[in-house]
């Protein structure tokens, strides 16, 4: 058993999340499969070799039920293929749709941030098949979160460009923004959709999305360390009031601070004007 597998089996102490056990993400894949087939690309089996789902089988509620309460040999995301994935061209088009439908983005694009700067950063998606999978599931199953994620990505890129950060840093923070909330896909939807006040346990569950995002992105070696760090810091605050580690400004990366500002701006906008 590899070191990664050992840590997966024991689970993560801070969030309790274990990528070898099924959670809401499996149900999202089963739902998606109705319109966009999701297929097992290899035999899906337990750690001790019990076959649960054969290669080429379709994911649906029945096949997912066979996997529940088992410890898988590999994370489900690594064993499946979605038939139609969001492409770099789709991502670019989704960003352009937001810019053209939003007055302030339109104005920024005309005055300072040419649309041509988006194409090269979106092109990287073709080298990130797991991220393609996560964004495809998010767009179909959590469309509000996907729209917010696109807005955070635009703001992160624009802030980095405004600060005249190197092109690589601007690309890194754009990608950090696109993947910063993938952990949300693994949270209990009943807690996420609660309309009354969250209990302390509920709130801890929601906060665990940062740790889950980080654990997931460790499986995407194409993402830079700066990108991963920014994701880990996206709910930290310079005055130490953030989470999960209550870091202060001197402990935070610049890209983490850029992403946190962009995420907070979009959160305020959506909560005030789109709720
Ligand atoms: Fe977040």
PDB file of C-alpha atoms and ligand atoms in Angstrom:
ATOM      1  CA  UNK A   1       0.000   0.000   0.000  1.00  0.00           C
ATOM      2  CA  UNK A   2       1.398   3.393  -0.975  1.00  0.00           C
ATOM      3  CA  UNK A   3       1.792   6.245   1.518  1.00  0.00           C
ATOM      4  CA  UNK A   4      -1.070   8.058  -0.218  1.00  0.00           C
ATOM      5  CA  UNK A   5      -3.300   5.013   0.141  1.00  0.00           C
ATOM      6  CA  UNK A   6      -2.389   4.658   3.827  1.00  0.00           C
ATOM      7  CA  UNK A   7      -3.324   8.267   4.522  1.00  0.00           C
ATOM      8  CA  UNK A   8      -6.545   7.832   2.522  1.00  0.00           C
ATOM      9  CA  UNK A   9      -7.514   4.691   4.460  1.00  0.00           C
ATOM     10  CA  UNK A  10      -6.905   6.321   7.819  1.00  0.00           C
ATOM     11  CA  UNK A  11      -8.773   9.402   6.636  1.00  0.00           C
ATOM     12  CA  UNK A  12      -7.860  12.977   7.323  1.00  0.00           C
ATOM     13  CA  UNK A  13      -7.981  13.930  10.997  1.00  0.00           C
ATOM     14  CA  UNK A  14      -9.050  17.523  10.428  1.00  0.00           C
ATOM     15  CA  UNK A  15     -12.032  16.848   8.161  1.00  0.00           C
ATOM     16  CA  UNK A  16     -12.653  13.117   8.465  1.00  0.00           C
ATOM     17  CA  UNK A  17     -12.829  12.996   4.682  1.00  0.00           C
ATOM     18  CA  UNK A  18     -11.621   9.836   2.988  1.00  0.00           C
ATOM     19  CA  UNK A  19     -11.362   9.855  -0.838  1.00  0.00           C
ATOM     20  CA  UNK A  20     -11.643   6.065  -0.907  1.00  0.00           C
ATOM     21  CA  UNK A  21     -15.184   6.199   0.497  1.00  0.00           C
ATOM     22  CA  UNK A  22     -18.192   7.373  -1.498  1.00  0.00           C
ATOM     23  CA  UNK A  23     -19.878  10.662  -0.698  1.00  0.00           C
ATOM     24  CA  UNK A  24     -22.122  13.172  -2.489  1.00  0.00           C
ATOM     25  CA  UNK A  25     -19.762  13.246  -5.496  1.00  0.00           C
ATOM     26  CA  UNK A  26     -20.793   9.690  -6.438  1.00  0.00           C
ATOM     27  CA  UNK A  27     -24.478  10.697  -6.414  1.00  0.00           C
ATOM     28  CA  UNK A  28     -23.683  13.733  -8.581  1.00  0.00           C
ATOM     29  CA  UNK A  29     -21.927  11.430 -11.075  1.00  0.00           C
ATOM     30  CA  UNK A  30     -24.926   9.067 -11.116  1.00  0.00           C
ATOM     31  CA  UNK A  31     -27.297  12.000 -11.725  1.00  0.00           C
ATOM     32  CA  UNK A  32     -25.063  13.395 -14.456  1.00  0.00           C
ATOM     33  CA  UNK A  33     -24.884   9.992 -16.131  1.00  0.00           C
ATOM     34  CA  UNK A  34     -28.570  10.224 -17.097  1.00  0.00           C
ATOM     35  CA  UNK A  35     -27.765  12.870 -19.721  1.00  0.00           C
ATOM     36  CA  UNK A  36     -23.980  12.549 -20.038  1.00  0.00           C
ATOM     37  CA  UNK A  37     -22.971   8.896 -19.535  1.00  0.00           C
ATOM     38  CA  UNK A  38     -20.327   8.181 -16.893  1.00  0.00           C
ATOM     39  CA  UNK A  39     -18.466   4.908 -17.421  1.00  0.00           C
ATOM     40  CA  UNK A  40     -16.041   2.869 -15.295  1.00  0.00           C
ATOM     41  CA  UNK A  41     -12.698   2.991 -17.125  1.00  0.00           C
ATOM     42  CA  UNK A  42     -11.296   0.102 -15.078  1.00  0.00           C
ATOM     43  CA  UNK A  43     -12.558  -2.562 -12.683  1.00  0.00           C
ATOM     44  CA  UNK A  44     -13.610  -0.775  -9.508  1.00  0.00           C
ATOM     45  CA  UNK A  45     -12.740  -2.880  -6.514  1.00  0.00           C
ATOM     46  CA  UNK A  46     -12.181  -2.743  -2.783  1.00  0.00           C
ATOM     47  CA  UNK A  47      -8.754  -2.498  -1.202  1.00  0.00           C
ATOM     48  CA  UNK A  48      -8.794  -6.257  -0.616  1.00  0.00           C
ATOM     49  CA  UNK A  49      -9.628  -7.007  -4.257  1.00  0.00           C
ATOM     50  CA  UNK A  50     -13.425  -7.537  -4.206  1.00  0.00           C
ATOM     51  CA  UNK A  51     -14.860  -6.539  -7.600  1.00  0.00           C
ATOM     52  CA  UNK A  52     -17.665  -4.004  -7.203  1.00  0.00           C
ATOM     53  CA  UNK A  53     -18.137  -2.620 -10.723  1.00  0.00           C
ATOM     54  CA  UNK A  54     -16.670  -4.025 -13.935  1.00  0.00           C
ATOM     55  CA  UNK A  55     -14.838  -1.951 -16.506  1.00  0.00           C
ATOM     56  CA  UNK A  56     -17.235  -0.329 -19.039  1.00  0.00           C
ATOM     57  CA  UNK A  57     -20.230  -0.458 -16.670  1.00  0.00           C
ATOM     58  CA  UNK A  58     -22.324   2.684 -16.512  1.00  0.00           C
ATOM     59  CA  UNK A  59     -22.629   4.624 -13.271  1.00  0.00           C
ATOM     60  CA  UNK A  60     -26.227   4.938 -12.119  1.00  0.00           C
ATOM     61  CA  UNK A  61     -27.991   4.857  -8.737  1.00  0.00           C
ATOM     62  CA  UNK A  62     -27.969   1.021  -8.740  1.00  0.00           C
ATOM     63  CA  UNK A  63     -24.282   0.654  -9.534  1.00  0.00           C
ATOM     64  CA  UNK A  64     -23.388   3.421  -7.073  1.00  0.00           C
ATOM     65  CA  UNK A  65     -25.325   1.562  -4.357  1.00  0.00           C
ATOM     66  CA  UNK A  66     -22.893  -1.368  -4.759  1.00  0.00           C
ATOM     67  CA  UNK A  67     -19.973   0.929  -3.882  1.00  0.00           C
ATOM     68  CA  UNK A  68     -21.455   2.607  -0.835  1.00  0.00           C
ATOM     69  CA  UNK A  69     -19.953   1.815   2.585  1.00  0.00           C
ATOM     70  CA  UNK A  70     -16.925   0.168   0.939  1.00  0.00           C
ATOM     71  CA  UNK A  71     -13.293   1.258   0.974  1.00  0.00           C
ATOM     72  CA  UNK A  72     -12.238   1.507  -2.672  1.00  0.00           C
ATOM     73  CA  UNK A  73      -8.766   0.683  -3.954  1.00  0.00           C
ATOM     74  CA  UNK A  74      -8.610   4.052  -5.756  1.00  0.00           C
ATOM     75  CA  UNK A  75     -10.592   7.284  -5.527  1.00  0.00           C
ATOM     76  CA  UNK A  76     -13.697   7.025  -7.730  1.00  0.00           C
ATOM     77  CA  UNK A  77     -12.680  10.097  -9.762  1.00  0.00           C
ATOM     78  CA  UNK A  78      -9.572   8.263 -10.977  1.00  0.00           C
ATOM     79  CA  UNK A  79     -11.556   5.260 -12.221  1.00  0.00           C
ATOM     80  CA  UNK A  80     -14.331   6.827 -14.302  1.00  0.00           C
ATOM     81  CA  UNK A  81     -14.756   8.789 -17.520  1.00  0.00           C
ATOM     82  CA  UNK A  82     -17.492  11.316 -18.322  1.00  0.00           C
ATOM     83  CA  UNK A  83     -18.499  11.086 -21.989  1.00  0.00           C
ATOM     84  CA  UNK A  84     -18.621  14.835 -22.686  1.00  0.00           C
ATOM     85  CA  UNK A  85     -16.256  16.991 -20.649  1.00  0.00           C
ATOM     86  CA  UNK A  86     -16.056  20.774 -20.483  1.00  0.00           C
ATOM     87  CA  UNK A  87     -13.363  21.674 -23.030  1.00  0.00           C
ATOM     88  CA  UNK A  88     -11.003  24.691 -22.973  1.00  0.00           C
ATOM     89  CA  UNK A  89     -13.258  26.244 -25.639  1.00  0.00           C
ATOM     90  CA  UNK A  90     -16.352  25.660 -23.467  1.00  0.00           C
ATOM     91  CA  UNK A  91     -14.614  27.229 -20.465  1.00  0.00           C
ATOM     92  CA  UNK A  92     -13.615  30.262 -22.517  1.00  0.00           C
ATOM     93  CA  UNK A  93     -17.179  30.611 -23.801  1.00  0.00           C
ATOM     94  CA  UNK A  94     -18.638  30.374 -20.269  1.00  0.00           C
ATOM     95  CA  UNK A  95     -16.285  33.160 -19.131  1.00  0.00           C
ATOM     96  CA  UNK A  96     -17.168  35.300 -22.150  1.00  0.00           C
ATOM     97  CA  UNK A  97     -20.886  34.774 -21.421  1.00  0.00           C
ATOM     98  CA  UNK A  98     -20.366  36.134 -17.892  1.00  0.00           C
ATOM     99  CA  UNK A  99     -18.324  39.106 -19.110  1.00  0.00           C
ATOM    100  CA  UNK A 100     -20.864  40.033 -21.780  1.00  0.00           C
ATOM    101  CA  UNK A 101     -23.795  39.759 -19.400  1.00  0.00           C
ATOM    102  CA  UNK A 102     -22.204  41.732 -16.549  1.00  0.00           C
ATOM    103  CA  UNK A 103     -21.696  45.464 -16.906  1.00  0.00           C
ATOM    104  CA  UNK A 104     -18.588  45.804 -14.730  1.00  0.00           C
ATOM    105  CA  UNK A 105     -16.825  42.833 -16.325  1.00  0.00           C
ATOM    106  CA  UNK A 106     -17.727  44.208 -19.760  1.00  0.00           C
ATOM    107  CA  UNK A 107     -16.304  47.590 -18.824  1.00  0.00           C
ATOM    108  CA  UNK A 108     -13.081  46.077 -17.424  1.00  0.00           C
ATOM    109  CA  UNK A 109     -12.659  43.939 -20.549  1.00  0.00           C
ATOM    110  CA  UNK A 110     -13.035  46.980 -22.797  1.00  0.00           C
ATOM    111  CA  UNK A 111     -10.751  49.298 -20.798  1.00  0.00           C
ATOM    112  CA  UNK A 112      -8.054  47.164 -19.208  1.00  0.00           C
ATOM    113  CA  UNK A 113      -8.302  43.424 -19.562  1.00  0.00           C
ATOM    114  CA  UNK A 114      -8.573  42.292 -23.185  1.00  0.00           C
ATOM    115  CA  UNK A 115     -10.510  39.106 -23.837  1.00  0.00           C
ATOM    116  CA  UNK A 116      -7.463  37.755 -25.682  1.00  0.00           C
ATOM    117  CA  UNK A 117      -5.717  37.220 -22.320  1.00  0.00           C
ATOM    118  CA  UNK A 118      -8.289  34.558 -21.405  1.00  0.00           C
ATOM    119  CA  UNK A 119      -7.600  32.138 -24.235  1.00  0.00           C
ATOM    120  CA  UNK A 120      -4.079  31.065 -23.185  1.00  0.00           C
ATOM    121  CA  UNK A 121      -5.047  30.499 -19.535  1.00  0.00           C
ATOM    122  CA  UNK A 122      -8.121  28.463 -20.535  1.00  0.00           C
ATOM    123  CA  UNK A 123      -5.995  26.336 -22.882  1.00  0.00           C
ATOM    124  CA  UNK A 124      -4.339  24.689 -19.871  1.00  0.00           C
ATOM    125  CA  UNK A 125      -7.577  22.778 -19.187  1.00  0.00           C
ATOM    126  CA  UNK A 126      -6.659  20.279 -21.923  1.00  0.00           C
ATOM    127  CA  UNK A 127      -3.769  19.161 -19.703  1.00  0.00           C
ATOM    128  CA  UNK A 128      -5.969  18.733 -16.617  1.00  0.00           C
ATOM    129  CA  UNK A 129      -8.402  15.823 -17.201  1.00  0.00           C
ATOM    130  CA  UNK A 130      -9.341  15.498 -13.524  1.00  0.00           C
ATOM    131  CA  UNK A 131     -10.103  19.227 -13.326  1.00  0.00           C
ATOM    132  CA  UNK A 132     -12.195  18.873 -16.497  1.00  0.00           C
ATOM    133  CA  UNK A 133     -14.154  16.174 -14.690  1.00  0.00           C
ATOM    134  CA  UNK A 134     -14.677  18.286 -11.545  1.00  0.00           C
ATOM    135  CA  UNK A 135     -15.800  21.363 -13.501  1.00  0.00           C
ATOM    136  CA  UNK A 136     -18.140  19.258 -15.672  1.00  0.00           C
ATOM    137  CA  UNK A 137     -19.813  17.808 -12.564  1.00  0.00           C
ATOM    138  CA  UNK A 138     -19.980  21.228 -10.875  1.00  0.00           C
ATOM    139  CA  UNK A 139     -21.479  22.940 -13.930  1.00  0.00           C
ATOM    140  CA  UNK A 140     -24.208  20.288 -14.239  1.00  0.00           C
ATOM    141  CA  UNK A 141     -24.968  19.557 -10.590  1.00  0.00           C
ATOM    142  CA  UNK A 142     -24.088  22.779  -8.721  1.00  0.00           C
ATOM    143  CA  UNK A 143     -24.591  25.444 -11.419  1.00  0.00           C
ATOM    144  CA  UNK A 144     -24.736  28.357  -8.950  1.00  0.00           C
ATOM    145  CA  UNK A 145     -21.373  27.344  -7.496  1.00  0.00           C
ATOM    146  CA  UNK A 146     -19.968  27.026 -11.029  1.00  0.00           C
ATOM    147  CA  UNK A 147     -21.100  30.554 -11.922  1.00  0.00           C
ATOM    148  CA  UNK A 148     -19.564  31.946  -8.727  1.00  0.00           C
ATOM    149  CA  UNK A 149     -16.379  30.018  -9.419  1.00  0.00           C
ATOM    150  CA  UNK A 150     -16.110  31.581 -12.885  1.00  0.00           C
ATOM    151  CA  UNK A 151     -16.599  35.067 -11.388  1.00  0.00           C
ATOM    152  CA  UNK A 152     -13.905  34.423  -8.754  1.00  0.00           C
ATOM    153  CA  UNK A 153     -11.571  33.249 -11.516  1.00  0.00           C
ATOM    154  CA  UNK A 154     -12.110  36.420 -13.546  1.00  0.00           C
ATOM    155  CA  UNK A 155     -11.569  38.674 -10.537  1.00  0.00           C
ATOM    156  CA  UNK A 156      -8.445  36.736  -9.498  1.00  0.00           C
ATOM    157  CA  UNK A 157      -6.975  37.104 -12.975  1.00  0.00           C
ATOM    158  CA  UNK A 158      -7.867  40.797 -13.196  1.00  0.00           C
ATOM    159  CA  UNK A 159      -6.456  41.598  -9.736  1.00  0.00           C
ATOM    160  CA  UNK A 160      -3.212  39.778 -10.621  1.00  0.00           C
ATOM    161  CA  UNK A 161      -3.001  41.692 -13.899  1.00  0.00           C
ATOM    162  CA  UNK A 162      -3.773  44.979 -12.130  1.00  0.00           C
ATOM    163  CA  UNK A 163      -0.941  44.249  -9.680  1.00  0.00           C
ATOM    164  CA  UNK A 164       1.308  43.557 -12.683  1.00  0.00           C
ATOM    165  CA  UNK A 165       2.204  40.127 -11.340  1.00  0.00           C
ATOM    166  CA  UNK A 166       4.161  37.847 -13.686  1.00  0.00           C
ATOM    167  CA  UNK A 167       2.054  36.016 -16.294  1.00  0.00           C
ATOM    168  CA  UNK A 168       2.735  32.690 -14.564  1.00  0.00           C
ATOM    169  CA  UNK A 169       1.406  34.030 -11.233  1.00  0.00           C
ATOM    170  CA  UNK A 170      -1.720  35.357 -12.946  1.00  0.00           C
ATOM    171  CA  UNK A 171      -2.272  31.940 -14.512  1.00  0.00           C
ATOM    172  CA  UNK A 172      -1.629  30.156 -11.199  1.00  0.00           C
ATOM    173  CA  UNK A 173      -4.183  32.245  -9.291  1.00  0.00           C
ATOM    174  CA  UNK A 174      -6.731  31.925 -12.118  1.00  0.00           C
ATOM    175  CA  UNK A 175      -6.444  28.136 -11.861  1.00  0.00           C
ATOM    176  CA  UNK A 176      -6.510  28.242  -8.067  1.00  0.00           C
ATOM    177  CA  UNK A 177      -9.797  30.137  -8.357  1.00  0.00           C
ATOM    178  CA  UNK A 178     -11.270  27.613 -10.797  1.00  0.00           C
ATOM    179  CA  UNK A 179     -10.608  24.712  -8.429  1.00  0.00           C
ATOM    180  CA  UNK A 180     -10.787  26.378  -5.017  1.00  0.00           C
ATOM    181  CA  UNK A 181     -14.224  25.016  -4.106  1.00  0.00           C
ATOM    182  CA  UNK A 182     -14.082  21.506  -5.633  1.00  0.00           C
ATOM    183  CA  UNK A 183     -14.307  20.236  -2.049  1.00  0.00           C
ATOM    184  CA  UNK A 184     -17.903  21.491  -2.006  1.00  0.00           C
ATOM    185  CA  UNK A 185     -18.797  18.644  -4.403  1.00  0.00           C
ATOM    186  CA  UNK A 186     -18.118  16.199  -1.567  1.00  0.00           C
ATOM    187  CA  UNK A 187     -20.188  17.855   1.171  1.00  0.00           C
ATOM    188  CA  UNK A 188     -23.566  16.673   2.389  1.00  0.00           C
ATOM    189  CA  UNK A 189     -26.134  18.521   0.214  1.00  0.00           C
ATOM    190  CA  UNK A 190     -28.686  18.482   3.051  1.00  0.00           C
ATOM    191  CA  UNK A 191     -26.334  20.671   5.101  1.00  0.00           C
ATOM    192  CA  UNK A 192     -25.422  22.892   2.138  1.00  0.00           C
ATOM    193  CA  UNK A 193     -29.086  23.497   1.345  1.00  0.00           C
ATOM    194  CA  UNK A 194     -30.225  24.240   4.900  1.00  0.00           C
ATOM    195  CA  UNK A 195     -32.154  27.487   5.047  1.00  0.00           C
ATOM    196  CA  UNK A 196     -32.073  27.878   8.851  1.00  0.00           C
ATOM    197  CA  UNK A 197     -28.992  28.576  10.968  1.00  0.00           C
ATOM    198  CA  UNK A 198     -26.166  26.046  10.779  1.00  0.00           C
ATOM    199  CA  UNK A 199     -25.187  24.193  13.963  1.00  0.00           C
ATOM    200  CA  UNK A 200     -21.531  24.182  15.052  1.00  0.00           C
ATOM    201  CA  UNK A 201     -21.168  20.699  13.531  1.00  0.00           C
ATOM    202  CA  UNK A 202     -22.792  21.835  10.264  1.00  0.00           C
ATOM    203  CA  UNK A 203     -20.458  24.810  10.067  1.00  0.00           C
ATOM    204  CA  UNK A 204     -17.414  22.604  10.696  1.00  0.00           C
ATOM    205  CA  UNK A 205     -18.650  20.354   7.870  1.00  0.00           C
ATOM    206  CA  UNK A 206     -18.933  23.319   5.472  1.00  0.00           C
ATOM    207  CA  UNK A 207     -15.489  24.602   6.485  1.00  0.00           C
ATOM    208  CA  UNK A 208     -14.008  21.170   5.754  1.00  0.00           C
ATOM    209  CA  UNK A 209     -14.357  21.908   2.017  1.00  0.00           C
ATOM    210  CA  UNK A 210     -10.985  23.695   2.150  1.00  0.00           C
ATOM    211  CA  UNK A 211      -9.216  20.602   3.425  1.00  0.00           C
ATOM    212  CA  UNK A 212     -11.090  18.388   0.947  1.00  0.00           C
ATOM    213  CA  UNK A 213     -10.212  20.670  -1.988  1.00  0.00           C
ATOM    214  CA  UNK A 214      -6.595  20.483  -0.930  1.00  0.00           C
ATOM    215  CA  UNK A 215      -6.579  16.700  -0.637  1.00  0.00           C
ATOM    216  CA  UNK A 216      -8.231  16.337  -4.060  1.00  0.00           C
ATOM    217  CA  UNK A 217      -5.837  18.734  -5.760  1.00  0.00           C
ATOM    218  CA  UNK A 218      -2.847  16.795  -4.402  1.00  0.00           C
ATOM    219  CA  UNK A 219      -3.967  14.187  -6.976  1.00  0.00           C
ATOM    220  CA  UNK A 220      -3.481  16.707  -9.812  1.00  0.00           C
ATOM    221  CA  UNK A 221       0.301  16.972 -10.247  1.00  0.00           C
ATOM    222  CA  UNK A 222      -0.063  19.393 -13.174  1.00  0.00           C
ATOM    223  CA  UNK A 223      -1.182  22.152 -10.791  1.00  0.00           C
ATOM    224  CA  UNK A 224       1.673  24.260  -9.412  1.00  0.00           C
ATOM    225  CA  UNK A 225       2.544  24.341  -5.687  1.00  0.00           C
ATOM    226  CA  UNK A 226       1.589  28.047  -5.694  1.00  0.00           C
ATOM    227  CA  UNK A 227      -1.880  27.120  -6.980  1.00  0.00           C
ATOM    228  CA  UNK A 228      -2.364  24.458  -4.301  1.00  0.00           C
ATOM    229  CA  UNK A 229      -1.200  26.855  -1.566  1.00  0.00           C
ATOM    230  CA  UNK A 230      -3.589  29.578  -2.725  1.00  0.00           C
ATOM    231  CA  UNK A 231      -6.499  27.112  -2.561  1.00  0.00           C
ATOM    232  CA  UNK A 232      -5.505  26.095   0.971  1.00  0.00           C
ATOM    233  CA  UNK A 233      -5.511  29.767   2.008  1.00  0.00           C
ATOM    234  CA  UNK A 234      -8.674  31.004   0.292  1.00  0.00           C
ATOM    235  CA  UNK A 235     -10.661  31.382   3.536  1.00  0.00           C
ATOM    236  CA  UNK A 236      -7.753  32.733   5.601  1.00  0.00           C
ATOM    237  CA  UNK A 237      -7.735  36.440   6.475  1.00  0.00           C
ATOM    238  CA  UNK A 238      -4.768  38.776   6.994  1.00  0.00           C
ATOM    239  CA  UNK A 239      -5.997  39.662  10.504  1.00  0.00           C
ATOM    240  CA  UNK A 240      -6.075  36.013  11.579  1.00  0.00           C
ATOM    241  CA  UNK A 241      -9.880  35.647  11.634  1.00  0.00           C
ATOM    242  CA  UNK A 242     -10.064  33.127   8.776  1.00  0.00           C
ATOM    243  CA  UNK A 243      -9.956  29.338   8.626  1.00  0.00           C
ATOM    244  CA  UNK A 244      -8.785  26.595   8.738  1.00  0.00           C
ATOM    245  CA  UNK A 245      -5.537  27.731  10.388  1.00  0.00           C
ATOM    246  CA  UNK A 246      -6.234  31.382  11.348  1.00  0.00           C
ATOM    247  CA  UNK A 247      -3.023  32.410   9.577  1.00  0.00           C
ATOM    248  CA  UNK A 248      -1.981  36.075   9.566  1.00  0.00           C
ATOM    249  CA  UNK A 249      -0.742  38.194   6.668  1.00  0.00           C
ATOM    250  CA  UNK A 250       2.943  37.363   7.122  1.00  0.00           C
ATOM    251  CA  UNK A 251       2.112  33.640   6.845  1.00  0.00           C
ATOM    252  CA  UNK A 252      -0.008  33.926   3.702  1.00  0.00           C
ATOM    253  CA  UNK A 253       1.137  33.731   0.101  1.00  0.00           C
ATOM    254  CA  UNK A 254       0.400  36.666  -2.189  1.00  0.00           C
ATOM    255  CA  UNK A 255      -1.709  34.491  -4.495  1.00  0.00           C
ATOM    256  CA  UNK A 256      -3.637  33.158  -1.501  1.00  0.00           C
ATOM    257  CA  UNK A 257      -4.469  36.741  -0.539  1.00  0.00           C
ATOM    258  CA  UNK A 258      -5.525  37.603  -4.110  1.00  0.00           C
ATOM    259  CA  UNK A 259      -7.818  34.578  -4.256  1.00  0.00           C
ATOM    260  CA  UNK A 260      -9.288  35.328  -0.812  1.00  0.00           C
ATOM    261  CA  UNK A 261     -10.128  38.905  -1.855  1.00  0.00           C
ATOM    262  CA  UNK A 262     -11.702  37.758  -5.148  1.00  0.00           C
ATOM    263  CA  UNK A 263     -13.719  35.040  -3.378  1.00  0.00           C
ATOM    264  CA  UNK A 264     -14.933  37.470  -0.697  1.00  0.00           C
ATOM    265  CA  UNK A 265     -15.950  40.060  -3.317  1.00  0.00           C
ATOM    266  CA  UNK A 266     -17.999  37.537  -5.251  1.00  0.00           C
ATOM    267  CA  UNK A 267     -19.508  36.153  -2.032  1.00  0.00           C
ATOM    268  CA  UNK A 268     -20.648  39.619  -0.959  1.00  0.00           C
ATOM    269  CA  UNK A 269     -22.056  40.369  -4.410  1.00  0.00           C
ATOM    270  CA  UNK A 270     -24.016  37.117  -4.720  1.00  0.00           C
ATOM    271  CA  UNK A 271     -25.304  37.207  -1.127  1.00  0.00           C
ATOM    272  CA  UNK A 272     -26.465  40.804  -1.413  1.00  0.00           C
ATOM    273  CA  UNK A 273     -27.702  41.064  -4.944  1.00  0.00           C
ATOM    274  CA  UNK A 274     -28.412  37.551  -6.186  1.00  0.00           C
ATOM    275  CA  UNK A 275     -29.937  35.856  -3.121  1.00  0.00           C
TER     276      UNK A 275
HETATM  277 FE1  LIG B   1     -14.456  28.176  -0.254  1.00  0.00          FE
END
